[in-house]
JSON list of C-alpha atoms in Angstrom, two decimals:
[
{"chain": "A", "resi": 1, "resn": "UNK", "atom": "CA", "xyz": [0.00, 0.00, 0.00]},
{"chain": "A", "resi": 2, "resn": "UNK", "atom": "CA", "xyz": [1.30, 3.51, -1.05]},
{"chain": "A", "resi": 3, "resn": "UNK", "atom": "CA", "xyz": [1.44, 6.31, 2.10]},
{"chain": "A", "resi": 4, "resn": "UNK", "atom": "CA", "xyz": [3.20, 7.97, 5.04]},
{"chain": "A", "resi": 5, "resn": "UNK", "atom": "CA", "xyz": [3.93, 5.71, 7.94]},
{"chain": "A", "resi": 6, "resn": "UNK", "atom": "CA", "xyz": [5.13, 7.11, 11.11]},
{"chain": "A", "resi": 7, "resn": "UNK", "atom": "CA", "xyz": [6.21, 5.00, 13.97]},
{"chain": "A", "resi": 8, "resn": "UNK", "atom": "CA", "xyz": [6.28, 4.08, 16.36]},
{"chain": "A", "resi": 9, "resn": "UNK", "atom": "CA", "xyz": [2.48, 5.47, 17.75]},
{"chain": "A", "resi": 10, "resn": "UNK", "atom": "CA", "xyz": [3.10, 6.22, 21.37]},
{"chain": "A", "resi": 11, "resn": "UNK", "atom": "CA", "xyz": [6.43, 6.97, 22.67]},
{"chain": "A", "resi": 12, "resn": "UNK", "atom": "CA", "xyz": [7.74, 7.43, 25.99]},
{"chain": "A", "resi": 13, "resn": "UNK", "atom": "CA", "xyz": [11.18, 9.05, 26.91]},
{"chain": "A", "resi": 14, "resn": "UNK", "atom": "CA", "xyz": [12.97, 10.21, 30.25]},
{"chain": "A", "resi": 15, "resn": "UNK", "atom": "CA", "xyz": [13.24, 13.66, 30.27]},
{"chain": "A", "resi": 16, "resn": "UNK", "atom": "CA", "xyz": [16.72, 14.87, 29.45]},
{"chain": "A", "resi": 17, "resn": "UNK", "atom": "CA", "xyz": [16.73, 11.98, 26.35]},
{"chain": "A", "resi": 18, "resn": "UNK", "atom": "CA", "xyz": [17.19, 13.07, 22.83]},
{"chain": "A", "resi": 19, "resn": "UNK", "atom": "CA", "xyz": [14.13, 10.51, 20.99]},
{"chain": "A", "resi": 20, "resn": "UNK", "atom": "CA", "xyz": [13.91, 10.02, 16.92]},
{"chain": "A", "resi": 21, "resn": "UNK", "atom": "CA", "xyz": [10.48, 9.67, 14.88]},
{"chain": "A", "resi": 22, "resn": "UNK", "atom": "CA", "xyz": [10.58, 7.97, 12.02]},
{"chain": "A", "resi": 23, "resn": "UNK", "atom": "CA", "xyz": [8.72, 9.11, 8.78]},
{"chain": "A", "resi": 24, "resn": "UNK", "atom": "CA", "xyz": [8.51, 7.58, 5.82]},
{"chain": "A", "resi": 25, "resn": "UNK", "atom": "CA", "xyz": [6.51, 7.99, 2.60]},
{"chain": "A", "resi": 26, "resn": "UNK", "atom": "CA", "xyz": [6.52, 5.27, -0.66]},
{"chain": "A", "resi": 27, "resn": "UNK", "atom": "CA", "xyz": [4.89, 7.53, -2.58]},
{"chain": "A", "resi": 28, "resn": "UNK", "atom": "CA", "xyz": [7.84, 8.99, -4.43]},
{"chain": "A", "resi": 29, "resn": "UNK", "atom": "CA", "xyz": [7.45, 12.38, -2.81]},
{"chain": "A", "resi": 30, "resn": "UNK", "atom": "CA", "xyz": [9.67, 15.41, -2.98]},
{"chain": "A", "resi": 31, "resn": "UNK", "atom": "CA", "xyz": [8.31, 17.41, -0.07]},
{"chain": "A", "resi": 32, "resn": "UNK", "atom": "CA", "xyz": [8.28, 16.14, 3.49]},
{"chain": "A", "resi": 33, "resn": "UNK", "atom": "CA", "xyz": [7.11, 18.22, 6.90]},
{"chain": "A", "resi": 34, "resn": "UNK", "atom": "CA", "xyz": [7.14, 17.90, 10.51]},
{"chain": "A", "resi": 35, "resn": "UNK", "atom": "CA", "xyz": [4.38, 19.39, 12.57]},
{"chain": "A", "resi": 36, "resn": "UNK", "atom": "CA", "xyz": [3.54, 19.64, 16.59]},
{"chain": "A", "resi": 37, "resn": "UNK", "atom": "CA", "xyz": [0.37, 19.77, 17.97]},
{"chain": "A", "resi": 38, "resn": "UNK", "atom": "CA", "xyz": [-0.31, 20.36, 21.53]},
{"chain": "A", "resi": 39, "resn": "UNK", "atom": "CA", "xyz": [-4.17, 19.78, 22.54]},
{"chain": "A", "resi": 40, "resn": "UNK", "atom": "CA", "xyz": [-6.59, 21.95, 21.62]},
{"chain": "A", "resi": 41, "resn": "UNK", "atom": "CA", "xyz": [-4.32, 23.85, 18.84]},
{"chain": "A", "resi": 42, "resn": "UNK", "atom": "CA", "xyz": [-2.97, 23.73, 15.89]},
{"chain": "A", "resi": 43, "resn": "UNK", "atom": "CA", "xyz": [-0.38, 22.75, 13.21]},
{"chain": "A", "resi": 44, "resn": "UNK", "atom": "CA", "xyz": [2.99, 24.64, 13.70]},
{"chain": "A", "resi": 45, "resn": "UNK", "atom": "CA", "xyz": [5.52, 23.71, 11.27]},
{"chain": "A", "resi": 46, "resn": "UNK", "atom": "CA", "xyz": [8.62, 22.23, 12.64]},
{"chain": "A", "resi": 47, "resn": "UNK", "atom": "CA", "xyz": [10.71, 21.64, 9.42]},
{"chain": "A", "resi": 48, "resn": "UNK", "atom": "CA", "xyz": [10.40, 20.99, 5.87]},
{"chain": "A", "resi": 49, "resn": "UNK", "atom": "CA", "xyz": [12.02, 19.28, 2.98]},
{"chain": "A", "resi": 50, "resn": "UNK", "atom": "CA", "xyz": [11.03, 20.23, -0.43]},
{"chain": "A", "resi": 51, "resn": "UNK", "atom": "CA", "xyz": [13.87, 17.66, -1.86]},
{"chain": "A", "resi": 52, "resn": "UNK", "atom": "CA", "xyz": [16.29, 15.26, -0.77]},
{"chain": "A", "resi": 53, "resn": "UNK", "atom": "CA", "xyz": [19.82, 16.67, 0.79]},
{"chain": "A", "resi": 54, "resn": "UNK", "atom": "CA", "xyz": [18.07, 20.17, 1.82]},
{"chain": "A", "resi": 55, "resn": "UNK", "atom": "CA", "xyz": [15.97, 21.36, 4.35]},
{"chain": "A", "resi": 56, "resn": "UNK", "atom": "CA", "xyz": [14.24, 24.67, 6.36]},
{"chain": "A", "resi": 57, "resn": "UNK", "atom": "CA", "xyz": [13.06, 25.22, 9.58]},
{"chain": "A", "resi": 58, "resn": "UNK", "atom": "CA", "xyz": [9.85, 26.18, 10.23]},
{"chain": "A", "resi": 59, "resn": "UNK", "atom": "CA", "xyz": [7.94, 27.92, 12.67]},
{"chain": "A", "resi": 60, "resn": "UNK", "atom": "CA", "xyz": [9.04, 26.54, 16.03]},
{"chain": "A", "resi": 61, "resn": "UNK", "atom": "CA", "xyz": [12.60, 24.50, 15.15]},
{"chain": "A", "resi": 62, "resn": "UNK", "atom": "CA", "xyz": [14.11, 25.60, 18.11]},
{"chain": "A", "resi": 63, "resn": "UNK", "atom": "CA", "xyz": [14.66, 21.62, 19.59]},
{"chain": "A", "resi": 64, "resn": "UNK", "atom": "CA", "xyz": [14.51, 19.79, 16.61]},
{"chain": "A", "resi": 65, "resn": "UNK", "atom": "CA", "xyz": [17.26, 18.24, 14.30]},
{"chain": "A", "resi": 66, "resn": "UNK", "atom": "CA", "xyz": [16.28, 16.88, 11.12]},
{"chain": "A", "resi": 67, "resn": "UNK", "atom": "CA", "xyz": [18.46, 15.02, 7.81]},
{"chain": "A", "resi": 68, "resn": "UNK", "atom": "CA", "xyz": [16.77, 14.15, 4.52]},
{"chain": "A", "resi": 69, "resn": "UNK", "atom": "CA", "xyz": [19.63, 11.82, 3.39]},
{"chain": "A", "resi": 70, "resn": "UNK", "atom": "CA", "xyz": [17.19, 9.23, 1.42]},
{"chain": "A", "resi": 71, "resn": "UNK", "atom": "CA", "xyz": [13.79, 10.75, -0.40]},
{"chain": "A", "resi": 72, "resn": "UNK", "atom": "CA", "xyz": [11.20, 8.39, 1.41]},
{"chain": "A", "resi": 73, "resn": "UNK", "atom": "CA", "xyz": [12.79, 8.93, 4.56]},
{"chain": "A", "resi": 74, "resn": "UNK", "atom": "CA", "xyz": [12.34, 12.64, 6.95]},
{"chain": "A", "resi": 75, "resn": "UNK", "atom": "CA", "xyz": [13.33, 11.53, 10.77]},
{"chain": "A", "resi": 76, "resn": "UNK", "atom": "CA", "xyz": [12.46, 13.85, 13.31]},
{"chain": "A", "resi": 77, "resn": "UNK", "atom": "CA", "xyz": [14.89, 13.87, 16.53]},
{"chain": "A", "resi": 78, "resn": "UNK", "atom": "CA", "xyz": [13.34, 15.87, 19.61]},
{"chain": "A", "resi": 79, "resn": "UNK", "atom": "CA", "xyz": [16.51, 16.73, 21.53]},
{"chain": "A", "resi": 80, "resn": "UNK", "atom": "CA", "xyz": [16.87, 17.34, 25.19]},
{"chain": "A", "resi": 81, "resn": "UNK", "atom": "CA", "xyz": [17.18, 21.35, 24.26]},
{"chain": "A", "resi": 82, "resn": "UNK", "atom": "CA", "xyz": [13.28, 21.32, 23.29]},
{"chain": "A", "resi": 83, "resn": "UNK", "atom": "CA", "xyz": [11.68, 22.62, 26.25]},
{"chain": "A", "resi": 84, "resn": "UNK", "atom": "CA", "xyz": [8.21, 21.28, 26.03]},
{"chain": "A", "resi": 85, "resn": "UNK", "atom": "CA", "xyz": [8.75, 18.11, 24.08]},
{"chain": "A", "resi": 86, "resn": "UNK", "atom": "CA", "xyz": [5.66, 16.07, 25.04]},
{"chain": "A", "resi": 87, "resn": "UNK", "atom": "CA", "xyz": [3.15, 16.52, 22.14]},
{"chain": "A", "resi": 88, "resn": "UNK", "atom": "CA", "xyz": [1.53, 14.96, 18.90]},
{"chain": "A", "resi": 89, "resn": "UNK", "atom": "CA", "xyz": [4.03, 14.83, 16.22]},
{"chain": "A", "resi": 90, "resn": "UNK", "atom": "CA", "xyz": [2.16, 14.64, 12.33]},
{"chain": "A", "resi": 91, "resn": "UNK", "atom": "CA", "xyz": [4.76, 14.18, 9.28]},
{"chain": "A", "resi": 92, "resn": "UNK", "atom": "CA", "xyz": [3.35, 15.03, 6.05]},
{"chain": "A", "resi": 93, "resn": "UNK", "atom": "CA", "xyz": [4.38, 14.50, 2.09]},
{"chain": "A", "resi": 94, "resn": "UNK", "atom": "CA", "xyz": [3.58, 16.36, -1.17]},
{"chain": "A", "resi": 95, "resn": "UNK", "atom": "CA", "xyz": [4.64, 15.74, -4.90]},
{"chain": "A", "resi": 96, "resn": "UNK", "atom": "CA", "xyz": [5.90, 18.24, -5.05]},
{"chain": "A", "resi": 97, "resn": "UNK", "atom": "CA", "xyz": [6.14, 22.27, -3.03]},
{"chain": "A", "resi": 98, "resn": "UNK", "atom": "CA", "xyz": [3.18, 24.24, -3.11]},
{"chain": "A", "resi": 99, "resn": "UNK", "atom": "CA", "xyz": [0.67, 21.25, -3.65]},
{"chain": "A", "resi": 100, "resn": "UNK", "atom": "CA", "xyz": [-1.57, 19.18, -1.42]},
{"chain": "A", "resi": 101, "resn": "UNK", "atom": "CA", "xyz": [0.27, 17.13, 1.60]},
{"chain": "A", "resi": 102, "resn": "UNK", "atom": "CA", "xyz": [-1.19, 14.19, 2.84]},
{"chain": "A", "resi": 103, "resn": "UNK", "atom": "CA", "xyz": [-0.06, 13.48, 6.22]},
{"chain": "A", "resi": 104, "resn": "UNK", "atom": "CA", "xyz": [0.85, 10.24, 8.81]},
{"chain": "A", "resi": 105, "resn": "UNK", "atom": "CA", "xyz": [-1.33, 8.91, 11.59]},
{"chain": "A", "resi": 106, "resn": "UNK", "atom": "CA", "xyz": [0.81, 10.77, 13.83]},
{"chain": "A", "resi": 107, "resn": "UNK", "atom": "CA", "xyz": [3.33, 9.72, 17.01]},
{"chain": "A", "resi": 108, "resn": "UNK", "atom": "CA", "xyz": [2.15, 10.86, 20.13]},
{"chain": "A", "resi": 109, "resn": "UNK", "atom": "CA", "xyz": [5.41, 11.55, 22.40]},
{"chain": "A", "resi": 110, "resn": "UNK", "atom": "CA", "xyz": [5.12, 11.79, 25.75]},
{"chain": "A", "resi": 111, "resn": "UNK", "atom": "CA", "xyz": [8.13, 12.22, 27.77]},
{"chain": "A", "resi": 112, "resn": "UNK", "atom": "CA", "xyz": [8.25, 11.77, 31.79]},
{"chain": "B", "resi": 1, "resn": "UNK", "atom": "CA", "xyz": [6.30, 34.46, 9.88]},
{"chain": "B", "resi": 2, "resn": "UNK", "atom": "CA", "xyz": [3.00, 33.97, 7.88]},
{"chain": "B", "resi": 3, "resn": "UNK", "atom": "CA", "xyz": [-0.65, 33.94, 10.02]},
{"chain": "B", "resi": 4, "resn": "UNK", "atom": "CA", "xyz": [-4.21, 32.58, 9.18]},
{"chain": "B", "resi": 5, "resn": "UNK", "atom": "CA", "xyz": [-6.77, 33.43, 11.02]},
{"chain": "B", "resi": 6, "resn": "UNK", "atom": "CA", "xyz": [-9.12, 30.97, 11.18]},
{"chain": "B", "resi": 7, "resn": "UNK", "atom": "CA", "xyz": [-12.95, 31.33, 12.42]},
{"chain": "B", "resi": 8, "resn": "UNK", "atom": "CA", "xyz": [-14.78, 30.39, 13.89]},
{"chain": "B", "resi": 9, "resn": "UNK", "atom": "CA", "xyz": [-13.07, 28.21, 16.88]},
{"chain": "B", "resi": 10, "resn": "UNK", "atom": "CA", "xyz": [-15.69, 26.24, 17.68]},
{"chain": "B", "resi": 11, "resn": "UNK", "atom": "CA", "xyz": [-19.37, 25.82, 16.25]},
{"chain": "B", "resi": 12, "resn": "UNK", "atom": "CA", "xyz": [-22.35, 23.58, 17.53]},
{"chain": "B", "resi": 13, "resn": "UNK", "atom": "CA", "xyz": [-25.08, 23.04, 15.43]},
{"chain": "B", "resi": 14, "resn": "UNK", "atom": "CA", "xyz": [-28.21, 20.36, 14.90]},
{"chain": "B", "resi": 15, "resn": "UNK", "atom": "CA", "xyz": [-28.06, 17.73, 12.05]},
{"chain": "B", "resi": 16, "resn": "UNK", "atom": "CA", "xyz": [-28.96, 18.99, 9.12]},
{"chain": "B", "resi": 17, "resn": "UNK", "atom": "CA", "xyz": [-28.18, 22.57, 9.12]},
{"chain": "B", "resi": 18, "resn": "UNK", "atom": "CA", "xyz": [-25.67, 24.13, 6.86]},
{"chain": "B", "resi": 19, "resn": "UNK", "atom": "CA", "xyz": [-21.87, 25.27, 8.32]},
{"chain": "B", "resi": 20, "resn": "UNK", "atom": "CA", "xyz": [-19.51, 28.25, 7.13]},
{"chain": "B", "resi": 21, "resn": "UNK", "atom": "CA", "xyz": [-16.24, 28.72, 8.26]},
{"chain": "B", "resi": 22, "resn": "UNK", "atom": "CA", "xyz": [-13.27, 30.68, 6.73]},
{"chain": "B", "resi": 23, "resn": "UNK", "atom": "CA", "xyz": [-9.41, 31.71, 6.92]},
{"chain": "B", "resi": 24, "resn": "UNK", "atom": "CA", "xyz": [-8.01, 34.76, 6.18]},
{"chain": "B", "resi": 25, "resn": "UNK", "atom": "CA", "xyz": [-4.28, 35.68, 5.73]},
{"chain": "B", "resi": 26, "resn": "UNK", "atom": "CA", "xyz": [-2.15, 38.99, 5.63]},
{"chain": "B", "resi": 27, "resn": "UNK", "atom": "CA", "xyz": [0.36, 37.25, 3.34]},
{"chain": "B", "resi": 28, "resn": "UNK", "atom": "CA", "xyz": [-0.96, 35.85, -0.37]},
{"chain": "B", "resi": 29, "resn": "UNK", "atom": "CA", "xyz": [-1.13, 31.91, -0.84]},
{"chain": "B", "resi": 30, "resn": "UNK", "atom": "CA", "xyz": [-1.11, 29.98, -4.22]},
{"chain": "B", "resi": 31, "resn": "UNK", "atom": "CA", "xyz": [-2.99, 27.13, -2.75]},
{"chain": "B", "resi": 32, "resn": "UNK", "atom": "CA", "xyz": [-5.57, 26.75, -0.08]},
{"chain": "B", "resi": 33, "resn": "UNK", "atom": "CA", "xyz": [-6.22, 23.82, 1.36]},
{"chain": "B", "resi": 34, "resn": "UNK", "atom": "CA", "xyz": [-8.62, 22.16, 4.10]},
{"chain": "B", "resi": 35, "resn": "UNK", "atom": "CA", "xyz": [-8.33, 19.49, 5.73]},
{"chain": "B", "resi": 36, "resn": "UNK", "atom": "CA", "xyz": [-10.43, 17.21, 8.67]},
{"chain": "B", "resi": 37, "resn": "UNK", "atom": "CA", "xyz": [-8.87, 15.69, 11.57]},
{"chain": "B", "resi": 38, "resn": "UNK", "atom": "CA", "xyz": [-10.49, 12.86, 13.84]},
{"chain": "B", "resi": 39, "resn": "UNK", "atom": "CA", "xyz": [-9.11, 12.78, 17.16]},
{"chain": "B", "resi": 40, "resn": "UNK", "atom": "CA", "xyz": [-5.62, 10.98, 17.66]},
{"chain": "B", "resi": 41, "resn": "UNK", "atom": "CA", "xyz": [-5.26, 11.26, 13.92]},
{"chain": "B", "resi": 42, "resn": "UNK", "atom": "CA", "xyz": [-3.63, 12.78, 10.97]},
{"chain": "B", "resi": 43, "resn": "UNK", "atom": "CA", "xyz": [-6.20, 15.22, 9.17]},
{"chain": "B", "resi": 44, "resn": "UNK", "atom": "CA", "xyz": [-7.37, 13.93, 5.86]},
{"chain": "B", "resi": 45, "resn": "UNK", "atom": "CA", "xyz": [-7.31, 16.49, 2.64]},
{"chain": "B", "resi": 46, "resn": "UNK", "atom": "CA", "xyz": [-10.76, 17.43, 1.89]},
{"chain": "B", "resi": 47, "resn": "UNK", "atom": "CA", "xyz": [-10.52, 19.97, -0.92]},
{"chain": "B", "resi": 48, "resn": "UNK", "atom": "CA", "xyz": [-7.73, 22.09, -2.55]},
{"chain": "B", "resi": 49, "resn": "UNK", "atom": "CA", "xyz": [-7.54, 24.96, -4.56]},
{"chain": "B", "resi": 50, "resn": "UNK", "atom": "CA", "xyz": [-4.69, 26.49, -6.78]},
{"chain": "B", "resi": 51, "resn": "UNK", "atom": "CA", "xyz": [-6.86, 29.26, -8.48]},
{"chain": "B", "resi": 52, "resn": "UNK", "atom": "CA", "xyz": [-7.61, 32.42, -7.26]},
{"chain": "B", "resi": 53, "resn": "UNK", "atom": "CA", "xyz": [-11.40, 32.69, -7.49]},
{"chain": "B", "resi": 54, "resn": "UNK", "atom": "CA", "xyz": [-12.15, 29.47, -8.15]},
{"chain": "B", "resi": 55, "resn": "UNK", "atom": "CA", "xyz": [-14.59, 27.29, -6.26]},
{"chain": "B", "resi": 56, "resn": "UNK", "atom": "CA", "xyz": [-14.41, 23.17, -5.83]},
{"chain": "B", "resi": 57, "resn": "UNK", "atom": "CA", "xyz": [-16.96, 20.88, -4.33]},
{"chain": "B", "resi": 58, "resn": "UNK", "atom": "CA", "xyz": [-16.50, 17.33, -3.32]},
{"chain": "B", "resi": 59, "resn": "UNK", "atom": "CA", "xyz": [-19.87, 16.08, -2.01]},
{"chain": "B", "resi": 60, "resn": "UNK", "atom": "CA", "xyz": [-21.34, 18.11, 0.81]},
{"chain": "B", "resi": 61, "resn": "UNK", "atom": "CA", "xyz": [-18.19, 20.12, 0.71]},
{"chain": "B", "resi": 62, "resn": "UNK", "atom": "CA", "xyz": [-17.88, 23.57, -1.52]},
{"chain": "B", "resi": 63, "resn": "UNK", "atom": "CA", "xyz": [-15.14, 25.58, -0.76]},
{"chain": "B", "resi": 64, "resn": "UNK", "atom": "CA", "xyz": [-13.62, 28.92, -2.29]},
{"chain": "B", "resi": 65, "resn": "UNK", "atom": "CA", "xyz": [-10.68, 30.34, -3.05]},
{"chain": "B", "resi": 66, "resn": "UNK", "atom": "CA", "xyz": [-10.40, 34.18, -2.78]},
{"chain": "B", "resi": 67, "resn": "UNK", "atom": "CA", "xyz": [-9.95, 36.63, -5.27]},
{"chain": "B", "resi": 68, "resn": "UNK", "atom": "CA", "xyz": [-7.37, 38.93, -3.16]},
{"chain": "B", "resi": 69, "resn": "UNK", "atom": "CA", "xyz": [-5.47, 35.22, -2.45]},
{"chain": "B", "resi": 70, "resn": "UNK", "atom": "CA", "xyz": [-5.42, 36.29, 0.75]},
{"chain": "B", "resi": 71, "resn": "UNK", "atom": "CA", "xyz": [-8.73, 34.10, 1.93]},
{"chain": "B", "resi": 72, "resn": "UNK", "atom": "CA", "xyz": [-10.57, 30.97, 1.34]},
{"chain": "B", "resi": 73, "resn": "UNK", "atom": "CA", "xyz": [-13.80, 29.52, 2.73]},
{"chain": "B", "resi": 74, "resn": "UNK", "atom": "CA", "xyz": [-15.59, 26.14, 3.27]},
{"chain": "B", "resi": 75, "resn": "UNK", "atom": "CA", "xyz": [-19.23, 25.41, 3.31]},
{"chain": "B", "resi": 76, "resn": "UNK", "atom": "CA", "xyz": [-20.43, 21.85, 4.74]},
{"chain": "B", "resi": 77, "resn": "UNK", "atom": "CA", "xyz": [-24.22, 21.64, 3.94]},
{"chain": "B", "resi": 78, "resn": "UNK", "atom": "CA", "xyz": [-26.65, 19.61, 5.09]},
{"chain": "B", "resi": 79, "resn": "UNK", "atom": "CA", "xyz": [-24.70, 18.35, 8.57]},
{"chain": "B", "resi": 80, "resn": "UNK", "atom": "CA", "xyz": [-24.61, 14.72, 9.66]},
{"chain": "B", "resi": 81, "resn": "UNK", "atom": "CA", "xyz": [-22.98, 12.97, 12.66]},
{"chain": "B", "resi": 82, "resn": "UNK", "atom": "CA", "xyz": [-19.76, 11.94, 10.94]},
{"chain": "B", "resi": 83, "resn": "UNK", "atom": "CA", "xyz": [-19.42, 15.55, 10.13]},
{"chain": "B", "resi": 84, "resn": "UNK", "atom": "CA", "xyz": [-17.77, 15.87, 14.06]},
{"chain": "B", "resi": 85, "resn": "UNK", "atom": "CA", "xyz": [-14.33, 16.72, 14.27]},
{"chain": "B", "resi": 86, "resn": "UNK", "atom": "CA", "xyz": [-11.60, 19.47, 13.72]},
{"chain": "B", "resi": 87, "resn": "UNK", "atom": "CA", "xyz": [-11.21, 21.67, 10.12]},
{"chain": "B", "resi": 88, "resn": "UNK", "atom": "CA", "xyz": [-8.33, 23.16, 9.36]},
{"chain": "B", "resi": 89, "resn": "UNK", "atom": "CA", "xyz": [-7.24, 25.65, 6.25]},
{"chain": "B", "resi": 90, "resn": "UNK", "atom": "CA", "xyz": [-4.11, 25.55, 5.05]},
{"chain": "B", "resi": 91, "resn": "UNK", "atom": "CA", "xyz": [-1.85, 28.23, 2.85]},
{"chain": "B", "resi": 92, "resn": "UNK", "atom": "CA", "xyz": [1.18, 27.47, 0.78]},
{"chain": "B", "resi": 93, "resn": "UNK", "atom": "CA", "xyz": [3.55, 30.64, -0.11]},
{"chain": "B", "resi": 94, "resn": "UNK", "atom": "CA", "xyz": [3.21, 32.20, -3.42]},
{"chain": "B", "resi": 95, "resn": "UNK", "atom": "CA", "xyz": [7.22, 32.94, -4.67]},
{"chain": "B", "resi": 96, "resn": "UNK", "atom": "CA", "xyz": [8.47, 29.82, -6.16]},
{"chain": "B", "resi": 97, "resn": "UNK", "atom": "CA", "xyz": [12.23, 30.10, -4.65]},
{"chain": "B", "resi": 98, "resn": "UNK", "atom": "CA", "xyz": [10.71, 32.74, -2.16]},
{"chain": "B", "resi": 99, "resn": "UNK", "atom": "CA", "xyz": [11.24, 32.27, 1.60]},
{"chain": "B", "resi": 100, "resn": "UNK", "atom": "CA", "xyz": [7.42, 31.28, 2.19]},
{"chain": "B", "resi": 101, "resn": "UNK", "atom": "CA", "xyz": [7.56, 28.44, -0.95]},
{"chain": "B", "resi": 102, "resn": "UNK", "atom": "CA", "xyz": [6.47, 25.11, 0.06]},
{"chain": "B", "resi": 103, "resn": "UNK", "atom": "CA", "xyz": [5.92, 26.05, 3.40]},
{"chain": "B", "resi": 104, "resn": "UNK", "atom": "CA", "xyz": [2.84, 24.81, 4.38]},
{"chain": "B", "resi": 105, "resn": "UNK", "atom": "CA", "xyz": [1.18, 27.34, 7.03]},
{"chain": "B", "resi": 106, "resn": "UNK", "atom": "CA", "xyz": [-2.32, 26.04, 8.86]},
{"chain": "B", "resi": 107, "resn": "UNK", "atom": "CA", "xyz": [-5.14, 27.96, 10.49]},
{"chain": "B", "resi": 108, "resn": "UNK", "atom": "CA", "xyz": [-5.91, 27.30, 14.56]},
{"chain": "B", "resi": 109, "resn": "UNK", "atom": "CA", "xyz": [-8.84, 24.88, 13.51]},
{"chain": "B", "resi": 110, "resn": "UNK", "atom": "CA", "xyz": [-12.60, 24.88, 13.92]},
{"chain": "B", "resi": 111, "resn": "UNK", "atom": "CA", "xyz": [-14.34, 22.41, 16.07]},
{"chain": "B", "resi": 112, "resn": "UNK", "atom": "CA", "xyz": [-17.83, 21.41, 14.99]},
{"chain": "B", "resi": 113, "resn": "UNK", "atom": "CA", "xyz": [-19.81, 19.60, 17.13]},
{"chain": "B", "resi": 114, "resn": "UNK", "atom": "CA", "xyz": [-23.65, 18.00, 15.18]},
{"chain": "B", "resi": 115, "resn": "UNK", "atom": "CA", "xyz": [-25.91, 17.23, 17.57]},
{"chain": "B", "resi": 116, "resn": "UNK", "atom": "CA", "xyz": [-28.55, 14.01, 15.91]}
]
């Protein structure tokens, strides 16, 4: 089946822990995002990827690493310099910039 | 960095009635889209629009794309249960090469609640 699979679902780190989420997309994709949600709000862009080998931050990056090294693949790490890590974590994918993104079921980190 | 005002936050309304909601930017867009979310999931594209002026529907769902490319609005008409959950508009910069390309800004989200 062609999509975006993010795993895993839940996560659960020590505080002070650097974490990774995994995205990745078979649908031969250029564009790749990260969002956050925190309840009740919503999507602030984290990074994005409009092709393999190059990336921007977004809105809130402050905390985040990311690499693009293969084109189906966009991890996420949440390092121990993001503040408020625990959140819901979407990844999304578009053909191409500027065109619809169709996004994971989310991870849901949670961190203790 | 780019805003979009989304409205309203939060509507409640009886099965069968008709819903507006909108976005509105200070920056211009080249594509609107809006999306649903369920809770605990990803939202799901609903409609999207490249053109300024134009207007899509897919089903119960009509949605617009303004002229200035600075707003966009969805209509939901004739409400059912399954309607439930959270909307969201989203803008995509205008400059191809510009700092705001690709980058895929989204509203705050309405929250409709049908009641049977």
């Amino acid at each position: 089946d062609g999509g975006i699979t993010q795993s895993p679902k839940y996560l659960f780190r020590k505080e002070g822990q650097n974490v990774t989420l995994s995205c990745e997309q078979n649908l031969n994709h250029d564009a790749m995002y990260w969002y956050r949600q925190d309840p009740g709000q919503g999507l602030r862009l984290i990074y994005y990827s409009q092709i393999v080998n190059d990336f921007q931050k977004g809105d809130i990056a402050e905390g985040y690493s990311v690499s693009r090294e293969k084109k189906e693949s966009f991890p996420l790490t949440v390092t121990s310099a993001q503040k408020n890590p625990t959140a819901f974590y979407l990844c999304a994918s578009s053909i191409s910039a500027a065109v619809e993104a169709f996004f994971g079921q989310g991870t849901r980190l949670t961190v203790v | 960095g780019q805003q979009l005002n989304q409205s309203p936050q939060s509507m409640f309304i009886q099965e069968g009635e008709d819903v507006s909601m909108n976005c509105t930017s200070s920056s211009i867009f080249n594509t609107w889209l809006w999306y649903k979310q369920d809770p605990g999931e990803g939202p799901v594209l609903l409609i999207a629009l490249y053109k300024a002026g134009e207007l899509t529907s897919n089903g119960r769902l009509t949605a617009q794309f303004g002229i200035t490319r600075k707003d966009s609005f969805l209509n939901i008409s004739a409400s059912i249960p399954s309607d439930v959950g959270i909307y969201f508009c989203a803008g995509n910069g205008l400059i191809p090469g510009g700092t705001s390309y690709g980058k895929l800004t989204f509203g705050q989200g309405t929250i409709l609640t049908v009641h049977p």
